[in-house]
């Protein structure tokens, strides 16, 4: 499959400041890939270079092996949403899309079809100026789908959306990937990514920090195992023989580090020690992400807690992080 | 390959045409042109009334009542504004992003915009210079020179054609300026200065400089191109060269700015 995004040593400098620093990665089809980093990490600049809106200082950004501005009718190959407000407020949704479609030889029937696909058919002839943020985000996605492209790029698609809007975008992206398309979306919210994407690319200060799957990331940062047993002293001795470091919590549970849950269960069974609870605990992805990017965050408030998501995206963070970390944080109180 | 290129360009032109028609400002500026023409007709009517009441000796001292002199600078401003908005409205509303995603070849996109600016300029130029001509025919009738610039209607043909040309050129110049300045306010200020303010400013210069400056101003190129009676300095060929220079300079500057800068 040649449908993919490819960055080769992509670099963008603005005077002395380096926004994107020798960034290389690939995005493959059939999955939703998250492009994650704190504000100012260089996500939007990278997206804009991919789409030919910014000129790289050096390196290459290719889609299907070509620079975007070399594609003759790009809407048939790539759909992108960079900015939900990027439509003339005086035009109707239909006319806005028709203008874009016309430049790529796409007819008005297709414009009606994508408006229906995103649920805007009843507002098709209303002026964009009167649209809510959610409607404008839908309009942007309708524009991206005009040419039925194999590659879809979205810059911060859930910013400022309400819960229903976020859920809609999430399911739309998942179904686009399920159809075999290459989907890349950027976000500064790990919690959003955890439930939407299959792979994550994490960048900080313009550099690639991590290129991994969400599951792998979860496993890698699995920290310890919480064990409850009526015979803690005996189990501590058994676990110590396995090479684990064992501590206790205030309510009498044990915390084993350096040994996995299966090994603990087997050893306890062999020794005839009953186990009442056995929970592998991982850091939430949010924790991992914040830890990973903390040294690269450009602007930070003094208090560590305020390094969390900014207020404008708080609804997004709240609604999704609850479900994202529910399983991991069951015993994590 | 070339055929495909042509289609790509035709599609881009069709898209720009759709955009210019769906901008409300386009129709507002056209209405401005109509208002300027109506005002020109009113002024001409008052002039003709005064002329009819004057003595023969006074009549001989009347200046030529060429309506293109009064109305065309305003028409140029309004039609130029439509040309500038082809580019600046997209920067103002950030819809330049989606526009470039749809047509990422910048020279092709700007070429499509220039084509539409040219067509709008040509259409509006022809419309408004014909309207001015019709005013003159209706109001001046068969009054003699000097007040009547065109005693026979065929005398008006060069002026109507050249006024159409200068309006077209103004629309292209304004579009080029729009691509350089990326701001509606900036582009309208510059185009307003060129066609409306500079001719007034020229009056305050010493006579020699007044003529030199006035001769290269867009509105004054019309009589020089037409070779009609005028006080300016350029031959028809010279005027044609200056006209071409305006287009070349502003479109080149626009293309350089548009292709080099990040969006």
mmCIF file of N, CA and C in Angstrom, chain B residues 9-65:
data_model
loop_
_atom_site.group_PDB
_atom_site.id
_atom_site.type_symbol
_atom_site.label_atom_id
_atom_site.label_comp_id
_atom_site.label_asym_id
_atom_site.label_seq_id
_atom_site.Cartn_x
_atom_site.Cartn_y
_atom_site.Cartn_z
ATOM 1 N N UNK B 9 -6.450 24.136 -14.740
ATOM 2 C CA UNK B 9 -6.540 25.600 -14.723
ATOM 3 C C UNK B 9 -7.985 26.060 -14.920
ATOM 4 N N UNK B 10 -8.678 25.423 -15.850
ATOM 5 C CA UNK B 10 -10.080 25.811 -16.087
ATOM 6 C C UNK B 10 -10.928 25.595 -14.838
ATOM 7 N N UNK B 11 -10.683 24.468 -14.166
ATOM 8 C CA UNK B 11 -11.417 24.193 -12.924
ATOM 9 C C UNK B 11 -11.117 25.254 -11.871
ATOM 10 N N UNK B 12 -9.837 25.642 -11.787
ATOM 11 C CA UNK B 12 -9.451 26.657 -10.798
ATOM 12 C C UNK B 12 -10.122 27.992 -11.127
ATOM 13 N N UNK B 13 -10.177 28.337 -12.411
ATOM 14 C CA UNK B 13 -10.838 29.583 -12.822
ATOM 15 C C UNK B 13 -12.332 29.515 -12.478
ATOM 16 N N UNK B 14 -12.947 28.360 -12.767
ATOM 17 C CA UNK B 14 -14.377 28.204 -12.475
ATOM 18 C C UNK B 14 -14.632 28.349 -10.979
ATOM 19 N N UNK B 15 -13.708 27.802 -10.153
ATOM 20 C CA UNK B 15 -13.869 27.908 -8.697
ATOM 21 C C UNK B 15 -13.756 29.366 -8.257
ATOM 22 N N UNK B 16 -12.793 30.093 -8.822
ATOM 23 C CA UNK B 16 -12.624 31.496 -8.450
ATOM 24 C C UNK B 16 -13.831 32.330 -8.887
ATOM 25 N N UNK B 17 -14.364 31.972 -10.027
ATOM 26 C CA UNK B 17 -15.552 32.669 -10.533
ATOM 27 C C UNK B 17 -16.728 32.475 -9.570
ATOM 28 N N UNK B 18 -16.865 31.224 -9.095
ATOM 29 C CA UNK B 18 -17.916 30.910 -8.131
ATOM 30 C C UNK B 18 -17.698 31.718 -6.841
ATOM 31 N N UNK B 19 -16.436 31.838 -6.436
ATOM 32 C CA UNK B 19 -16.129 32.581 -5.213
ATOM 33 C C UNK B 19 -16.485 34.057 -5.362
ATOM 34 N N UNK B 20 -16.089 34.659 -6.486
ATOM 35 C CA UNK B 20 -16.315 36.097 -6.635
ATOM 36 C C UNK B 20 -17.809 36.402 -6.700
ATOM 37 N N UNK B 21 -18.574 35.484 -7.312
ATOM 38 C CA UNK B 21 -20.025 35.713 -7.396
ATOM 39 C C UNK B 21 -20.703 35.548 -6.042
ATOM 40 N N UNK B 22 -20.114 34.688 -5.186
ATOM 41 C CA UNK B 22 -20.775 34.418 -3.908
ATOM 42 C C UNK B 22 -20.293 35.347 -2.791
ATOM 43 N N UNK B 23 -19.472 36.327 -3.124
ATOM 44 C CA UNK B 23 -19.081 37.327 -2.123
ATOM 45 C C UNK B 23 -20.064 38.492 -2.190
ATOM 46 N N UNK B 24 -20.614 38.838 -1.038
ATOM 47 C CA UNK B 24 -21.562 39.955 -1.056
ATOM 48 C C UNK B 24 -20.859 41.266 -1.389
ATOM 49 N N UNK B 25 -19.582 41.354 -1.011
ATOM 50 C CA UNK B 25 -18.844 42.599 -1.275
ATOM 51 C C UNK B 25 -18.768 42.876 -2.783
ATOM 52 N N UNK B 26 -18.707 41.805 -3.590
ATOM 53 C CA UNK B 26 -18.654 42.004 -5.042
ATOM 54 C C UNK B 26 -19.843 42.836 -5.505
ATOM 55 N N UNK B 27 -21.022 42.432 -5.004
ATOM 56 C CA UNK B 27 -22.255 43.119 -5.440
ATOM 57 C C UNK B 27 -22.334 44.521 -4.835
ATOM 58 N N UNK B 28 -21.785 44.691 -3.628
ATOM 59 C CA UNK B 28 -21.767 46.012 -3.011
ATOM 60 C C UNK B 28 -20.880 46.962 -3.823
ATOM 61 N N UNK B 29 -19.728 46.482 -4.252
ATOM 62 C CA UNK B 29 -18.826 47.338 -5.030
ATOM 63 C C UNK B 29 -19.415 47.632 -6.407
ATOM 64 N N UNK B 30 -20.109 46.663 -6.983
ATOM 65 C CA UNK B 30 -20.795 46.919 -8.260
ATOM 66 C C UNK B 30 -21.842 48.009 -8.078
ATOM 67 N N UNK B 31 -22.567 47.926 -6.968
ATOM 68 C CA UNK B 31 -23.570 48.963 -6.682
ATOM 69 C C UNK B 31 -22.883 50.324 -6.548
ATOM 70 N N UNK B 32 -21.670 50.320 -5.954
ATOM 71 C CA UNK B 32 -20.891 51.553 -5.857
ATOM 72 C C UNK B 32 -20.598 52.126 -7.237
ATOM 73 N N UNK B 33 -20.252 51.251 -8.179
ATOM 74 C CA UNK B 33 -19.995 51.687 -9.556
ATOM 75 C C UNK B 33 -21.242 52.287 -10.185
ATOM 76 N N UNK B 34 -22.390 51.646 -9.921
ATOM 77 C CA UNK B 34 -23.663 52.158 -10.468
ATOM 78 C C UNK B 34 -23.961 53.542 -9.875
ATOM 79 N N UNK B 35 -23.726 53.678 -8.558
ATOM 80 C CA UNK B 35 -23.971 54.958 -7.896
ATOM 81 C C UNK B 35 -23.073 56.045 -8.481
ATOM 82 N N UNK B 36 -21.804 55.696 -8.708
ATOM 83 C CA UNK B 36 -20.871 56.674 -9.281
ATOM 84 C C UNK B 36 -21.346 57.108 -10.664
ATOM 85 N N UNK B 37 -21.836 56.142 -11.440
ATOM 86 C CA UNK B 37 -22.323 56.453 -12.788
ATOM 87 C C UNK B 37 -23.551 57.365 -12.717
ATOM 88 N N UNK B 38 -24.450 57.053 -11.775
ATOM 89 C CA UNK B 38 -25.658 57.865 -11.619
ATOM 90 C C UNK B 38 -25.292 59.294 -11.203
ATOM 91 N N UNK B 39 -24.332 59.393 -10.291
ATOM 92 C CA UNK B 39 -23.878 60.709 -9.844
ATOM 93 C C UNK B 39 -23.252 61.479 -11.010
ATOM 94 N N UNK B 40 -22.479 60.768 -11.814
ATOM 95 C CA UNK B 40 -21.863 61.375 -12.997
ATOM 96 C C UNK B 40 -22.923 61.927 -13.939
ATOM 97 N N UNK B 41 -24.009 61.141 -14.105
ATOM 98 C CA UNK B 41 -25.093 61.572 -14.998
ATOM 99 C C UNK B 41 -25.762 62.833 -14.443
ATOM 100 N N UNK B 42 -25.913 62.881 -13.111
ATOM 101 C CA UNK B 42 -26.537 64.036 -12.477
ATOM 102 C C UNK B 42 -25.690 65.304 -12.697
ATOM 103 N N UNK B 43 -24.376 65.136 -12.495
ATOM 104 C CA UNK B 43 -23.463 66.274 -12.697
ATOM 105 C C UNK B 43 -23.517 66.750 -14.151
ATOM 106 N N UNK B 44 -23.556 65.796 -15.055
ATOM 107 C CA UNK B 44 -23.615 66.132 -16.478
ATOM 108 C C UNK B 44 -24.917 66.867 -16.811
ATOM 109 N N UNK B 45 -26.007 66.402 -16.181
ATOM 110 C CA UNK B 45 -27.308 67.036 -16.397
ATOM 111 C C UNK B 45 -27.274 68.496 -15.949
ATOM 112 N N UNK B 46 -26.656 68.738 -14.775
ATOM 113 C CA UNK B 46 -26.565 70.104 -14.256
ATOM 114 C C UNK B 46 -25.708 70.967 -15.170
ATOM 115 N N UNK B 47 -24.640 70.371 -15.667
ATOM 116 C CA UNK B 47 -23.732 71.097 -16.558
ATOM 117 C C UNK B 47 -24.454 71.475 -17.848
ATOM 118 N N UNK B 48 -25.212 70.523 -18.383
ATOM 119 C CA UNK B 48 -25.930 70.770 -19.637
ATOM 120 C C UNK B 48 -26.986 71.864 -19.426
ATOM 121 N N UNK B 49 -27.655 71.844 -18.279
ATOM 122 C CA UNK B 49 -28.657 72.873 -17.989
ATOM 123 C C UNK B 49 -28.010 74.252 -17.947
ATOM 124 N N UNK B 50 -26.850 74.321 -17.285
ATOM 125 C CA UNK B 50 -26.141 75.598 -17.194
ATOM 126 C C UNK B 50 -25.693 76.053 -18.584
ATOM 127 N N UNK B 51 -25.255 75.082 -19.354
ATOM 128 C CA UNK B 51 -24.787 75.384 -20.708
ATOM 129 C C UNK B 51 -25.920 75.963 -21.549
ATOM 130 N N UNK B 52 -27.097 75.348 -21.436
ATOM 131 C CA UNK B 52 -28.238 75.802 -22.239
ATOM 132 C C UNK B 52 -28.653 77.213 -21.865
ATOM 133 N N UNK B 53 -28.411 77.602 -20.585
ATOM 134 C CA UNK B 53 -28.806 78.932 -20.133
ATOM 135 C C UNK B 53 -27.741 79.989 -20.432
ATOM 136 N N UNK B 54 -26.575 79.534 -20.888
ATOM 137 C CA UNK B 54 -25.455 80.469 -21.066
ATOM 138 C C UNK B 54 -25.515 81.172 -22.417
ATOM 139 N N UNK B 55 -24.758 82.281 -22.507
ATOM 140 C CA UNK B 55 -24.672 83.010 -23.778
ATOM 141 C C UNK B 55 -23.704 82.276 -24.694
ATOM 142 N N UNK B 56 -23.787 82.524 -26.015
ATOM 143 C CA UNK B 56 -22.882 81.842 -26.949
ATOM 144 C C UNK B 56 -21.408 82.050 -26.593
ATOM 145 N N UNK B 57 -21.071 83.253 -26.118
ATOM 146 C CA UNK B 57 -19.673 83.519 -25.769
ATOM 147 C C UNK B 57 -19.234 82.645 -24.602
ATOM 148 N N UNK B 58 -20.135 82.548 -23.615
ATOM 149 C CA UNK B 58 -19.812 81.698 -22.460
ATOM 150 C C UNK B 58 -19.703 80.226 -22.891
ATOM 151 N N UNK B 59 -20.594 79.823 -23.792
ATOM 152 C CA UNK B 59 -20.613 78.425 -24.232
ATOM 153 C C UNK B 59 -19.274 77.996 -24.841
ATOM 154 N N UNK B 60 -18.656 78.946 -25.552
ATOM 155 C CA UNK B 60 -17.391 78.614 -26.207
ATOM 156 C C UNK B 60 -16.306 78.310 -25.172
ATOM 157 N N UNK B 61 -16.500 78.852 -23.957
ATOM 158 C CA UNK B 61 -15.495 78.631 -22.904
ATOM 159 C C UNK B 61 -15.716 77.352 -22.108
ATOM 160 N N UNK B 62 -16.809 76.598 -22.404
ATOM 161 C CA UNK B 62 -17.078 75.373 -21.645
ATOM 162 C C UNK B 62 -16.044 74.290 -21.922
ATOM 163 N N UNK B 63 -15.723 73.552 -20.867
ATOM 164 C CA UNK B 63 -14.819 72.413 -21.073
ATOM 165 C C UNK B 63 -15.608 71.222 -21.608
ATOM 166 N N UNK B 64 -14.893 70.288 -22.161
ATOM 167 C CA UNK B 64 -15.512 69.065 -22.672
ATOM 168 C C UNK B 64 -16.203 68.308 -21.535
ATOM 169 N N UNK B 65 -17.445 67.917 -21.757
ATOM 170 C CA UNK B 65 -18.190 67.199 -20.712
ATOM 171 C C UNK B 65 -18.090 65.701 -20.949
#
